[in-house]
Amino acid sequence: MEREVKHLHAQGLQGDVIGTGIHVGSMDAALSRISDWAKKREPRSVFFCNAHSVAHARSHRQFRAVLDSADLRLPDGAPVAHMLRLAGFENQRRVCGPDLMLQYLALAEARGEAVFFYGSTPETLEKLQARCARDFPRLKVHAYSPPFRALSEEEDEAIMQLIAASGASTVWVALGCPKQEQWIAEHRDRIPAVVLGVGAAFAFHAGIAARAPRWMQQCGLEWLHRLATDPGRMWKRYLVTNSAFLFYAALSVLGRRQART
């Protein structure tokens, strides 16, 4: 069964998580698929889905359409992976955005690829680039921090030209959910690269924000660590949106049980 799960991404197999189709498979399978697209510089989009994003999609039809537009939707959150296991994908585990990002940067360095970081603040990008220079010294890194306002058409086009001129095979976007997913959906067909929405990954890898201890990640308690360290920003997501996820998840489980009886 484990060997089968590793190859499910190639088949495009999905499991339903409260109305959103999430692709199943291993971290290695996801890396392989993204790598194949990147080699050809195909315009593709990848979203890392957690309880917040799928619950938001459940109650916002327009955002659900945005998620549905992605070429790959991965189970970033432990609750999402758990729902896939309940749906019959017994060996499914998290495919965590920040972890996949680091693994892919190592692959990109070995293959001589360029990467582009879009989003966050100039300070965070500076520290992220410094870490890349230390850990991946041969990696070709380009970055841009957009202003915190709506861009003009001319500014937007200039950014598209900047990304294209970089030669990047992957573009990593950190604007926060749902803004980054919406930006990716609007720009994917204009970017000759795989575009991935990675949320707080820039801050984690730059050392601006601390990740939860590994044991909390493995137990599905990373959300509790983020709530405790940044309550002013995260309370609504975890106490409101995630409560909605639990409600919809309970309805989904009950529906499956009734269907089997």
Tab-separated table of C-alpha atoms in Angstrom:
chain	number	residue	atom	x	y	z
A	1	MET	CA	0.000	0.000	0.000
A	2	GLU	CA	2.818	2.436	0.824
A	3	ARG	CA	4.409	1.869	-2.581
A	4	GLU	CA	1.052	2.549	-4.254
A	5	VAL	CA	0.577	5.805	-2.354
A	6	LYS	CA	3.974	7.054	-3.569
A	7	HIS	CA	2.767	6.864	-7.163
A	8	LEU	CA	-0.783	8.168	-6.783
A	9	HIS	CA	0.188	11.754	-7.657
A	10	ALA	CA	1.170	10.635	-11.145
A	11	GLN	CA	-2.359	9.293	-11.602
A	12	GLY	CA	-3.930	12.542	-10.395
A	13	LEU	CA	-5.951	10.648	-7.787
A	14	GLN	CA	-7.823	12.861	-5.324
A	15	GLY	CA	-9.775	12.495	-2.124
A	16	ASP	CA	-12.627	14.788	-1.135
A	17	VAL	CA	-12.008	16.930	1.953
A	18	ILE	CA	-15.214	18.837	2.806
A	19	GLY	CA	-15.805	19.666	-0.841
A	20	THR	CA	-12.248	20.238	-2.087
A	21	GLY	CA	-10.386	17.591	-4.054
A	22	ILE	CA	-6.956	17.007	-2.501
A	23	HIS	CA	-4.324	15.040	-4.398
A	24	VAL	CA	-3.032	12.022	-2.540
A	25	GLY	CA	0.464	10.593	-2.456
A	26	SER	CA	3.812	11.047	-0.767
A	27	MET	CA	6.210	13.968	-0.473
A	28	ASP	CA	8.524	12.213	-2.930
A	29	ALA	CA	5.713	11.858	-5.456
A	30	ALA	CA	4.859	15.548	-5.180
A	31	LEU	CA	8.501	16.558	-5.605
A	32	SER	CA	8.802	14.329	-8.665
A	33	ARG	CA	5.729	15.797	-10.313
A	34	ILE	CA	6.739	19.399	-9.604
A	35	SER	CA	10.254	18.639	-10.815
A	36	ASP	CA	8.984	17.243	-14.113
A	37	TRP	CA	6.907	20.374	-14.735
A	38	ALA	CA	9.786	22.650	-13.739
A	39	LYS	CA	12.197	20.990	-16.194
A	40	LYS	CA	9.863	22.029	-19.015
A	41	ARG	CA	9.051	25.411	-17.377
A	42	GLU	CA	5.369	24.596	-17.695
A	43	PRO	CA	2.874	27.148	-16.322
A	44	ARG	CA	1.513	25.139	-13.391
A	45	SER	CA	0.097	25.972	-9.962
A	46	VAL	CA	0.502	24.146	-6.656
A	47	PHE	CA	-1.449	24.880	-3.473
A	48	PHE	CA	-0.724	23.517	0.002
A	49	CYS	CA	-4.126	23.059	1.617
A	50	ASN	CA	-4.822	23.147	5.327
A	51	ALA	CA	-7.986	23.271	7.428
A	52	HIS	CA	-8.229	27.038	6.978
A	53	SER	CA	-8.072	27.007	3.180
A	54	VAL	CA	-10.536	24.151	2.624
A	55	ALA	CA	-12.987	25.568	5.184
A	56	HIS	CA	-12.743	28.969	3.489
A	57	ALA	CA	-13.417	27.302	0.150
A	58	ARG	CA	-16.459	25.539	1.600
A	59	SER	CA	-18.128	28.856	2.480
A	60	HIS	CA	-16.764	31.019	-0.377
A	61	ARG	CA	-17.676	29.756	-3.825
A	62	GLN	CA	-15.238	32.057	-5.617
A	63	PHE	CA	-12.310	30.804	-3.547
A	64	ARG	CA	-13.347	27.208	-4.139
A	65	ALA	CA	-13.063	27.897	-7.856
A	66	VAL	CA	-9.571	29.287	-7.230
A	67	LEU	CA	-8.510	26.114	-5.400
A	68	ASP	CA	-10.092	23.942	-8.072
A	69	SER	CA	-8.016	25.730	-10.727
A	70	ALA	CA	-4.733	24.412	-9.278
A	71	ASP	CA	-2.839	21.629	-10.995
A	72	LEU	CA	-1.870	20.133	-7.641
A	73	ARG	CA	-3.537	20.535	-4.236
A	74	LEU	CA	-1.487	18.956	-1.471
A	75	PRO	CA	-2.510	18.021	2.115
A	76	ASP	CA	-0.396	20.531	4.027
A	77	GLY	CA	-2.392	20.387	7.257
A	78	ALA	CA	-2.575	17.374	9.576
A	79	PRO	CA	-6.409	17.544	9.736
A	80	VAL	CA	-6.586	17.461	5.926
A	81	ALA	CA	-4.294	14.421	5.777
A	82	HIS	CA	-6.403	12.774	8.511
A	83	MET	CA	-9.574	13.281	6.474
A	84	LEU	CA	-7.890	11.592	3.505
A	85	ARG	CA	-7.021	8.612	5.696
A	86	LEU	CA	-10.644	8.405	6.811
A	87	ALA	CA	-11.636	8.469	3.148
A	88	GLY	CA	-9.630	5.298	2.538
A	89	PHE	CA	-6.096	6.527	1.771
A	90	GLU	CA	-4.690	4.774	4.822
A	91	ASN	CA	-1.039	5.784	4.513
A	92	GLN	CA	-1.545	9.410	3.573
A	93	ARG	CA	0.604	11.877	5.518
A	94	ARG	CA	1.098	15.619	5.411
A	95	VAL	CA	2.890	17.090	2.437
A	96	CYS	CA	4.080	20.194	4.256
A	97	GLY	CA	4.808	23.295	2.179
A	98	PRO	CA	7.839	24.581	4.134
A	99	ASP	CA	9.402	21.100	4.162
A	100	LEU	CA	8.818	20.521	0.456
A	101	MET	CA	10.261	23.955	-0.304
A	102	LEU	CA	13.595	23.144	1.359
A	103	GLN	CA	13.803	19.768	-0.368
A	104	TYR	CA	13.067	21.335	-3.721
A	105	LEU	CA	15.669	24.073	-3.281
A	106	ALA	CA	18.278	21.361	-2.814
A	107	LEU	CA	17.115	19.694	-6.035
A	108	ALA	CA	17.128	23.021	-7.877
A	109	GLU	CA	20.690	23.730	-6.760
A	110	ALA	CA	21.878	20.325	-7.972
A	111	ARG	CA	20.200	20.824	-11.355
A	112	GLY	CA	21.369	24.393	-11.833
A	113	GLU	CA	17.848	25.813	-11.798
A	114	ALA	CA	16.879	29.327	-10.813
A	115	VAL	CA	14.109	30.034	-8.303
A	116	PHE	CA	12.063	33.171	-7.669
A	117	PHE	CA	10.652	34.265	-4.291
A	118	TYR	CA	7.642	36.596	-4.477
A	119	GLY	CA	5.988	38.161	-1.450
A	120	SER	CA	6.695	38.930	2.200
A	121	THR	CA	8.806	41.907	3.313
A	122	PRO	CA	12.237	43.089	2.086
A	123	GLU	CA	13.715	42.165	5.492
A	124	THR	CA	12.353	38.612	5.313
A	125	LEU	CA	13.520	38.148	1.729
A	126	GLU	CA	16.988	39.437	2.611
A	127	LYS	CA	17.317	36.897	5.419
A	128	LEU	CA	15.833	34.129	3.272
A	129	GLN	CA	18.357	34.839	0.526
A	130	ALA	CA	21.149	34.833	3.105
A	131	ARG	CA	20.065	31.395	4.294
A	132	CYS	CA	19.957	30.130	0.713
A	133	ALA	CA	23.468	31.490	0.134
A	134	ARG	CA	24.620	29.549	3.188
A	135	ASP	CA	22.748	26.262	2.660
A	136	PHE	CA	22.493	26.213	-1.156
A	137	PRO	CA	25.477	28.293	-2.317
A	138	ARG	CA	25.128	27.395	-6.002
A	139	LEU	CA	21.391	28.083	-6.149
A	140	LYS	CA	20.343	30.950	-8.410
A	141	VAL	CA	17.925	33.050	-6.351
A	142	HIS	CA	15.780	35.983	-7.456
A	143	ALA	CA	13.296	37.772	-5.200
A	144	TYR	CA	10.773	40.589	-5.140
A	145	SER	CA	8.725	42.084	-2.307
A	146	PRO	CA	5.564	43.697	-3.718
A	147	PRO	CA	4.070	46.815	-2.104
A	148	PHE	CA	1.150	46.320	0.283
A	149	ARG	CA	-1.377	47.860	-2.083
A	150	ALA	CA	-3.068	47.091	-5.369
A	151	LEU	CA	-0.661	47.192	-8.293
A	152	SER	CA	-1.260	49.105	-11.476
A	153	GLU	CA	-1.390	47.196	-14.757
A	154	GLU	CA	2.020	48.594	-15.641
A	155	GLU	CA	3.531	47.469	-12.324
A	156	ASP	CA	1.982	44.052	-12.662
A	157	GLU	CA	3.326	43.619	-16.174
A	158	ALA	CA	6.785	44.719	-15.033
A	159	ILE	CA	6.740	41.974	-12.378
A	160	MET	CA	5.740	39.368	-14.980
A	161	GLN	CA	8.664	40.467	-17.134
A	162	LEU	CA	11.010	40.340	-14.130
A	163	ILE	CA	9.991	36.761	-13.336
A	164	ALA	CA	10.279	35.643	-16.962
A	165	ALA	CA	13.704	37.280	-17.348
A	166	SER	CA	14.991	35.483	-14.225
A	167	GLY	CA	14.720	32.123	-15.970
A	168	ALA	CA	13.224	30.635	-12.803
A	169	SER	CA	11.672	27.190	-13.126
A	170	THR	CA	9.708	27.619	-9.899
A	171	VAL	CA	8.135	30.699	-8.308
A	172	TRP	CA	7.438	30.539	-4.576
A	173	VAL	CA	4.692	32.895	-3.409
A	174	ALA	CA	4.175	34.011	0.206
A	175	LEU	CA	1.244	36.417	0.417
A	176	GLY	CA	-0.922	34.510	2.897
A	177	CYS	CA	-4.177	32.669	2.284
A	178	PRO	CA	-6.390	33.444	0.372
A	179	LYS	CA	-4.443	36.274	-1.294
A	180	GLN	CA	-1.592	34.103	-2.579
A	181	GLU	CA	-3.924	31.530	-4.116
A	182	GLN	CA	-5.912	34.256	-5.848
A	183	TRP	CA	-2.724	35.884	-7.153
A	184	ILE	CA	-1.443	32.578	-8.476
A	185	ALA	CA	-4.731	31.753	-10.199
A	186	GLU	CA	-4.743	35.176	-11.880
A	187	HIS	CA	-1.103	35.009	-13.034
A	188	ARG	CA	-0.324	31.332	-13.619
A	189	ASP	CA	-0.837	31.388	-17.389
A	190	ARG	CA	1.493	34.408	-17.675
A	191	ILE	CA	4.401	32.780	-15.836
A	192	PRO	CA	6.566	30.145	-17.580
A	193	ALA	CA	7.212	28.232	-14.348
A	194	VAL	CA	5.613	26.191	-11.599
A	195	VAL	CA	4.054	28.625	-9.108
A	196	LEU	CA	3.612	27.448	-5.516
A	197	GLY	CA	1.801	29.154	-2.640
A	198	VAL	CA	3.782	28.525	0.537
A	199	GLY	CA	2.337	30.940	3.107
A	200	ALA	CA	4.573	31.328	6.146
A	201	ALA	CA	7.459	29.302	4.669
A	202	PHE	CA	9.517	32.423	3.917
A	203	ALA	CA	9.266	33.623	7.518
A	204	PHE	CA	10.107	30.171	8.877
A	205	HIS	CA	13.163	29.648	6.690
A	206	ALA	CA	14.361	33.230	7.174
A	207	GLY	CA	14.253	32.784	10.946
A	208	ILE	CA	11.629	35.522	11.359
A	209	ALA	CA	9.043	33.114	12.779
A	210	ALA	CA	9.679	29.951	14.784
A	211	ARG	CA	8.166	26.668	13.649
A	212	ALA	CA	6.544	24.345	16.135
A	213	PRO	CA	8.735	21.614	17.640
A	214	ARG	CA	8.823	18.465	15.520
A	215	TRP	CA	6.705	16.514	17.994
A	216	MET	CA	3.919	19.105	17.732
A	217	GLN	CA	4.076	18.923	13.936
A	218	GLN	CA	3.859	15.140	14.046
A	219	CYS	CA	0.915	15.238	16.461
A	220	GLY	CA	-1.007	17.754	14.358
A	221	LEU	CA	-0.554	20.544	16.924
A	222	GLU	CA	1.412	23.025	14.807
A	223	TRP	CA	-1.687	25.238	14.737
A	224	LEU	CA	-1.578	25.509	18.551
A	225	HIS	CA	2.030	26.693	18.445
A	226	ARG	CA	1.222	29.340	15.830
A	227	LEU	CA	-1.798	30.521	17.822
A	228	ALA	CA	0.290	30.800	20.994
A	229	THR	CA	3.123	32.705	19.280
A	230	ASP	CA	0.940	35.050	17.191
A	231	PRO	CA	-2.533	35.212	18.794
A	232	GLY	CA	-3.415	38.656	17.454
A	233	ARG	CA	-3.186	37.502	13.844
A	234	MET	CA	-4.063	33.831	14.104
A	235	TRP	CA	-6.990	33.671	16.540
A	236	LYS	CA	-9.680	34.110	13.900
A	237	ARG	CA	-8.198	31.463	11.644
A	238	TYR	CA	-7.894	28.826	14.338
A	239	LEU	CA	-10.852	29.586	16.549
A	240	VAL	CA	-13.365	30.475	13.837
A	241	THR	CA	-12.351	29.009	10.485
A	242	ASN	CA	-10.931	25.795	11.945
A	243	SER	CA	-14.074	25.346	14.021
A	244	ALA	CA	-15.988	25.484	10.762
A	245	PHE	CA	-13.640	22.824	9.370
A	246	LEU	CA	-14.404	20.536	12.311
A	247	PHE	CA	-18.136	21.021	11.784
A	248	TYR	CA	-17.974	20.223	8.069
A	249	ALA	CA	-15.613	17.317	8.711
A	250	ALA	CA	-18.047	15.809	11.217
A	251	LEU	CA	-20.856	16.084	8.672
A	252	SER	CA	-18.655	14.400	6.079
A	253	VAL	CA	-17.768	11.487	8.365
A	254	LEU	CA	-21.394	10.994	9.387
A	255	GLY	CA	-22.430	11.055	5.745
A	256	ARG	CA	-19.927	8.319	4.880
A	257	ARG	CA	-21.101	6.154	7.782
A	258	GLN	CA	-24.745	6.529	6.793
A	259	ALA	CA	-23.900	5.653	3.198
A	260	ARG	CA	-22.324	2.381	4.351
A	261	THR	CA	-25.373	1.361	6.424
